[in-house]
Amino acid sequence: MGLEFGGQVGVAPRRAIDSGETALVGIYEISKLLASPHRLESVLAGVLSLLSSFLDMRHGLIALLDQGGAPEMVVGSGWTEGAAKRFFDRLPERAVGQIVATKMPLVIENVATSPLFEGTDLSEWGPTDGVPFSLIGVPIKEGETVVGTLTVDRVYNARAGVLFDHDVRFLTMIANLVGQTLRLHKLIARDRERLMQEKARLEKVDRQPPIDVSGEKLKGIVGDSPAVRAVVAKIRVVAKAKSTVLLRGESGTGKELFAAAIHNLSPRRSKPFVKLNCAALPESVLESELFGHERGAFTGAANLRKGRFELADGGTLFLDEIGEITPAFQAKLLRVLQEGEFERVGGSRTLKVDVRLVCATNRNLEEAVQRGDFRADLYYRISVVPIFLPPLRERKGDLESLANEFVKRFNADQGSHLQLSESAMSVLNECAFPGNIRELENCIYRTATLARGDVITDRDFSCRNDGCLSSILWSGSHDPTMRASNFSPLPIVASNRVKPPSPPHASGAEAGESLAPETCPGAENCNIIDKDPRMDHDRLVDAMERAGWVKAKAARLLGLTPRQIGYALQKHGIAVKKF
């Protein structure tokens, strides 16, 4: 039957009333139920129970589908919970698929004669006494996505063709209300999960013992060389203030670890520590990541999103590779640093935040300012307290402890029990590691993976098999000797024609003069060169010619290391040919 009270089959309706009035009463009652604070399964079951009071129906089903189209939750009226799931599974996939694919209602006046139900055993749907029955199905949508179906079946009669239209409109309105309720339940579930995670994080912070600011070691920082101790001592001082810190140094020197140490030693350590690599994102995405965006600000911005500045409010924001941002974005960042306020992308409301900024770069910002690639006013804002991180070659005392730490991590990851032998440490001590700690970690993991026993020896290293990354990346060029002094501020002048001074530790070949013995950067290696009669000028040039002017190959021809070859070339004033 159509929309009327007294909906059970075989029971005479109590009073037939106008279908519009019935639909209005039904929507009112169902909307009250959907707004109640109960479990979703109970609410949906109540919806079907109310529907049976307004529609002449035998059974009703609400099925919620996952992203793959499989039933995630099935609630029925006129069925037990298990029977409702079985009933939905017996619905032909063509019928359900048509509702999902077309996003339109499906009306089948007589199931027995429908091609969609061909081959289906209708007796499993309950006794019909030979009376045909009809099926109505409407999609439950969340936006434009179908997330479920609402289906009812009823006894077929001659009036069905007239009343189906009213029933379909009524069920479509109910399905829309259910879709909105699902969306609210998902939002509440996401907020609950976020709050639970935040609660767990805060509880974890509360359980952590207070940081010993006077202690000698910091979490994650391995090493006890004078260079590292000097950096740690400076960090302990600047961490107490709110001043912006600029970490400078070559790639792979551990800038993120030192930034985390600044946060953990500061009064903000109980607040968030948020990280962002500025070089990893294009400008348009970087702006959204830092400042957030409003809903509908651009294509794909379906919801409001907070940026990193908002997420770091009260805590510390670490911006790595700050020297890679474009001049246009530098102006936007400058305003936040000056005023402490910004607007989300696509928004007009000004937001204020309290954030301690720590930046990092491996670029020479002074030269970038001279070239006009980096704003001078932004440079002065971020370089309030510059801290220069030493490269690994200036931390030779830390090489063994770092290598053993990486072996320990490898063993923990792989379940192995590897150790470094003395010969292995000798190989490591001979390398300059232009990639610093990151290259050392790569070297240890690569060697440990290919090791032939439980003890890593010199024969296991890639440099013994033409596979050293240093020789591959740096062959044909002078050994990199950038130091903290390379980042010392240069006079910022208006003219772009002013050339920066040559690096203070450039090789003799670059500077146009030979390297004096007393300035050789490795006294032990210089003595080896002086004592070895094979290292005369002609033999060195001959080896380099045979090796195509690749120092790693020439070193193998002469039985030396690439580093020793580099020292010999500097000593004899031989410029490396580049092809």
Short mmCIF file of C-alpha atoms in Angstrom, two decimals, residues 4-210:
data_model
loop_
_atom_site.label_atom_id
_atom_site.label_comp_id
_atom_site.label_asym_id
_atom_site.label_seq_id
_atom_site.Cartn_x
_atom_site.Cartn_y
_atom_site.Cartn_z
CA GLU A 4 -0.88 5.35 5.38
CA PHE A 5 -1.02 4.32 9.05
CA GLY A 6 -1.28 0.66 10.04
CA GLY A 7 1.58 -0.62 7.89
CA GLN A 8 1.77 -4.37 8.75
CA VAL A 9 0.64 -6.78 6.02
CA GLY A 10 -2.84 -8.17 6.60
CA VAL A 11 -3.77 -5.43 9.09
CA ALA A 12 -6.39 -2.94 7.97
CA PRO A 13 -5.15 0.68 8.06
CA ARG A 14 -6.49 2.67 10.96
CA ARG A 15 -6.95 5.90 9.05
CA ALA A 16 -5.95 6.94 5.56
CA ILE A 17 -4.80 10.55 5.45
CA ASP A 18 -3.19 12.84 2.97
CA SER A 19 0.22 11.48 1.89
CA GLY A 20 1.91 14.89 2.27
CA GLU A 21 0.77 15.16 5.88
CA THR A 22 1.91 11.61 6.59
CA ALA A 23 5.35 12.28 5.08
CA LEU A 24 5.72 15.44 7.17
CA VAL A 25 4.85 13.60 10.40
CA GLY A 26 7.19 10.75 9.46
CA ILE A 27 10.13 13.04 8.70
CA TYR A 28 9.55 14.88 11.99
CA GLU A 29 9.56 11.69 14.06
CA ILE A 30 12.54 10.17 12.27
CA SER A 31 14.61 13.40 12.48
CA LYS A 32 14.06 13.43 16.27
CA LEU A 33 15.29 9.86 16.45
CA LEU A 34 18.37 10.57 14.29
CA ALA A 35 19.31 13.46 16.57
CA SER A 36 19.30 11.26 19.68
CA PRO A 37 22.66 10.41 21.31
CA HIS A 38 22.55 6.63 20.84
CA ARG A 39 24.65 4.05 19.04
CA LEU A 40 24.32 4.24 15.28
CA GLU A 41 22.96 0.68 15.00
CA SER A 42 20.20 1.42 17.50
CA VAL A 43 19.28 4.67 15.76
CA LEU A 44 19.03 3.03 12.33
CA ALA A 45 16.95 0.17 13.73
CA GLY A 46 14.60 2.76 15.23
CA VAL A 47 14.32 4.49 11.84
CA LEU A 48 13.15 1.25 10.21
CA SER A 49 10.72 0.63 13.04
CA LEU A 50 9.18 4.07 12.51
CA LEU A 51 9.06 3.50 8.76
CA SER A 52 6.91 0.43 9.32
CA SER A 53 4.37 2.72 11.01
CA PHE A 54 4.12 4.95 7.97
CA LEU A 55 4.59 2.52 5.08
CA ASP A 56 2.85 -0.69 4.13
CA MET A 57 6.02 -2.85 4.22
CA ARG A 58 7.02 -6.38 5.12
CA HIS A 59 10.73 -5.88 5.72
CA GLY A 60 13.17 -2.98 5.67
CA LEU A 61 16.95 -2.90 5.40
CA ILE A 62 19.59 -0.19 5.86
CA ALA A 63 22.99 -1.33 4.62
CA LEU A 64 26.11 0.85 5.00
CA LEU A 65 28.87 0.10 2.50
CA ASP A 66 32.63 0.50 2.76
CA GLN A 67 34.76 2.05 0.01
CA GLY A 68 34.92 -1.27 -1.81
CA GLY A 69 31.13 -1.65 -1.85
CA ALA A 70 31.04 -4.44 0.75
CA PRO A 71 28.42 -4.23 3.54
CA GLU A 72 29.97 -2.66 6.63
CA MET A 73 26.79 -2.58 8.74
CA VAL A 74 23.34 -4.06 8.03
CA VAL A 75 20.26 -3.21 10.14
CA GLY A 76 16.83 -4.75 9.44
CA SER A 77 13.20 -4.47 10.44
CA GLY A 78 11.14 -7.67 10.51
CA TRP A 79 14.40 -9.69 10.68
CA THR A 80 16.77 -10.71 13.40
CA GLU A 81 20.23 -9.10 13.16
CA GLY A 82 21.80 -12.21 11.62
CA ALA A 83 18.87 -12.75 9.25
CA ALA A 84 19.09 -9.15 8.04
CA LYS A 85 22.72 -9.65 7.02
CA ARG A 86 21.84 -12.90 5.22
CA PHE A 87 18.90 -11.22 3.49
CA PHE A 88 21.12 -8.43 2.18
CA ASP A 89 23.70 -10.96 0.97
CA ARG A 90 20.96 -12.69 -1.01
CA LEU A 91 19.95 -9.48 -2.77
CA PRO A 92 21.19 -9.75 -6.36
CA GLU A 93 24.38 -7.76 -6.91
CA ARG A 94 22.80 -6.33 -10.04
CA ALA A 95 20.00 -4.73 -8.01
CA VAL A 96 22.28 -3.23 -5.34
CA GLY A 97 24.85 -2.30 -7.98
CA GLN A 98 22.28 -0.42 -9.99
CA ILE A 99 21.35 1.73 -6.98
CA VAL A 100 25.01 2.47 -6.19
CA ALA A 101 26.11 3.07 -9.77
CA THR A 102 23.21 5.25 -10.89
CA LYS A 103 22.76 6.98 -7.50
CA MET A 104 19.03 6.79 -8.26
CA PRO A 105 16.08 4.97 -6.65
CA LEU A 106 15.16 1.48 -7.87
CA VAL A 107 11.49 0.35 -8.06
CA ILE A 108 10.58 -3.26 -8.90
CA GLU A 109 6.79 -3.73 -8.94
CA ASN A 110 6.96 -7.53 -9.11
CA VAL A 111 10.18 -9.18 -7.95
CA ALA A 112 9.17 -12.55 -9.39
CA THR A 113 9.11 -11.20 -12.96
CA SER A 114 12.15 -8.85 -12.72
CA PRO A 115 15.28 -9.77 -14.73
CA LEU A 116 17.38 -8.45 -11.82
CA PHE A 117 16.06 -11.26 -9.61
CA GLU A 118 16.33 -14.01 -12.19
CA GLY A 119 17.61 -17.20 -10.53
CA THR A 120 16.97 -15.90 -6.99
CA ASP A 121 15.16 -18.22 -4.52
CA LEU A 122 12.36 -15.95 -3.28
CA SER A 123 11.23 -18.47 -0.66
CA GLU A 124 14.23 -17.44 1.45
CA TRP A 125 12.59 -14.06 1.95
CA GLY A 126 9.75 -15.48 4.01
CA PRO A 127 6.29 -16.94 3.27
CA THR A 128 4.35 -15.09 0.55
CA ASP A 129 1.51 -17.59 -0.01
CA GLY A 130 1.99 -17.14 -3.71
CA VAL A 131 1.32 -13.38 -3.53
CA PRO A 132 3.87 -11.33 -5.51
CA PHE A 133 5.72 -8.56 -3.72
CA SER A 134 7.52 -5.37 -4.71
CA LEU A 135 10.90 -3.82 -3.81
CA ILE A 136 11.88 -0.17 -3.42
CA GLY A 137 15.54 0.82 -2.94
CA VAL A 138 17.04 4.31 -2.57
CA PRO A 139 20.69 5.35 -2.19
CA ILE A 140 22.06 6.81 1.05
CA LYS A 141 24.52 9.50 -0.01
CA GLU A 142 27.21 11.49 1.74
CA GLY A 143 27.67 14.42 -0.57
CA GLU A 144 27.85 12.86 -4.02
CA THR A 145 29.13 9.50 -2.79
CA VAL A 146 26.79 6.56 -2.18
CA VAL A 147 27.61 5.12 1.25
CA GLY A 148 24.64 2.78 1.65
CA THR A 149 21.15 1.71 0.59
CA LEU A 150 17.68 1.80 2.12
CA THR A 151 15.37 -0.94 0.81
CA VAL A 152 11.84 -2.05 1.71
CA ASP A 153 9.66 -4.81 0.28
CA ARG A 154 5.85 -4.97 0.34
CA VAL A 155 2.99 -7.02 -1.03
CA TYR A 156 2.17 -6.05 -4.60
CA ASN A 157 -1.37 -4.79 -5.44
CA ALA A 158 -3.10 -2.94 -8.23
CA ARG A 159 -2.71 0.47 -6.58
CA ALA A 160 1.08 0.15 -6.28
CA GLY A 161 1.77 1.83 -9.61
CA VAL A 162 0.03 4.98 -8.41
CA LEU A 163 1.50 5.11 -4.91
CA PHE A 164 5.10 4.11 -5.67
CA ASP A 165 5.95 7.71 -6.59
CA HIS A 166 4.90 9.04 -3.17
CA ASP A 167 6.76 6.28 -1.34
CA VAL A 168 9.98 6.81 -3.34
CA ARG A 169 10.01 10.54 -2.54
CA PHE A 170 9.40 9.81 1.13
CA LEU A 171 12.17 7.17 1.32
CA THR A 172 14.57 9.47 -0.54
CA MET A 173 14.06 12.20 2.07
CA ILE A 174 14.63 9.68 4.87
CA ALA A 175 17.80 8.42 3.13
CA ASN A 176 19.10 12.01 2.90
CA LEU A 177 18.54 12.46 6.65
CA VAL A 178 20.38 9.19 7.32
CA GLY A 179 23.29 10.34 5.09
CA GLN A 180 23.65 13.58 7.06
CA THR A 181 23.56 11.62 10.31
CA LEU A 182 26.33 9.31 9.05
CA ARG A 183 28.49 12.30 8.18
CA LEU A 184 28.02 13.77 11.67
CA HIS A 185 28.82 10.42 13.30
CA LYS A 186 32.05 10.19 11.26
CA LEU A 187 33.06 13.74 12.21
CA ILE A 188 32.39 13.00 15.87
CA ALA A 189 34.39 9.75 15.61
CA ARG A 190 37.33 11.58 14.04
CA ASP A 191 37.23 14.29 16.71
CA ARG A 192 37.02 11.64 19.42
CA GLU A 193 40.03 9.83 17.95
CA ARG A 194 41.99 13.08 17.74
CA LEU A 195 41.14 13.94 21.35
CA MET A 196 42.12 10.45 22.49
CA GLN A 197 45.46 10.76 20.71
CA GLU A 198 46.02 14.20 22.22
CA LYS A 199 45.13 12.86 25.65
CA ALA A 200 47.54 9.96 25.22
CA ARG A 201 50.26 12.37 24.10
CA LEU A 202 49.72 14.63 27.10
CA GLU A 203 49.69 11.67 29.47
CA LYS A 204 52.93 10.47 27.92
CA VAL A 205 54.45 13.91 28.43
CA ASP A 206 53.27 13.94 32.05
CA ARG A 207 54.83 10.51 32.65
CA GLN A 208 58.17 11.59 31.23
CA PRO A 209 60.72 12.56 33.85
CA PRO A 210 61.79 16.22 33.79
#
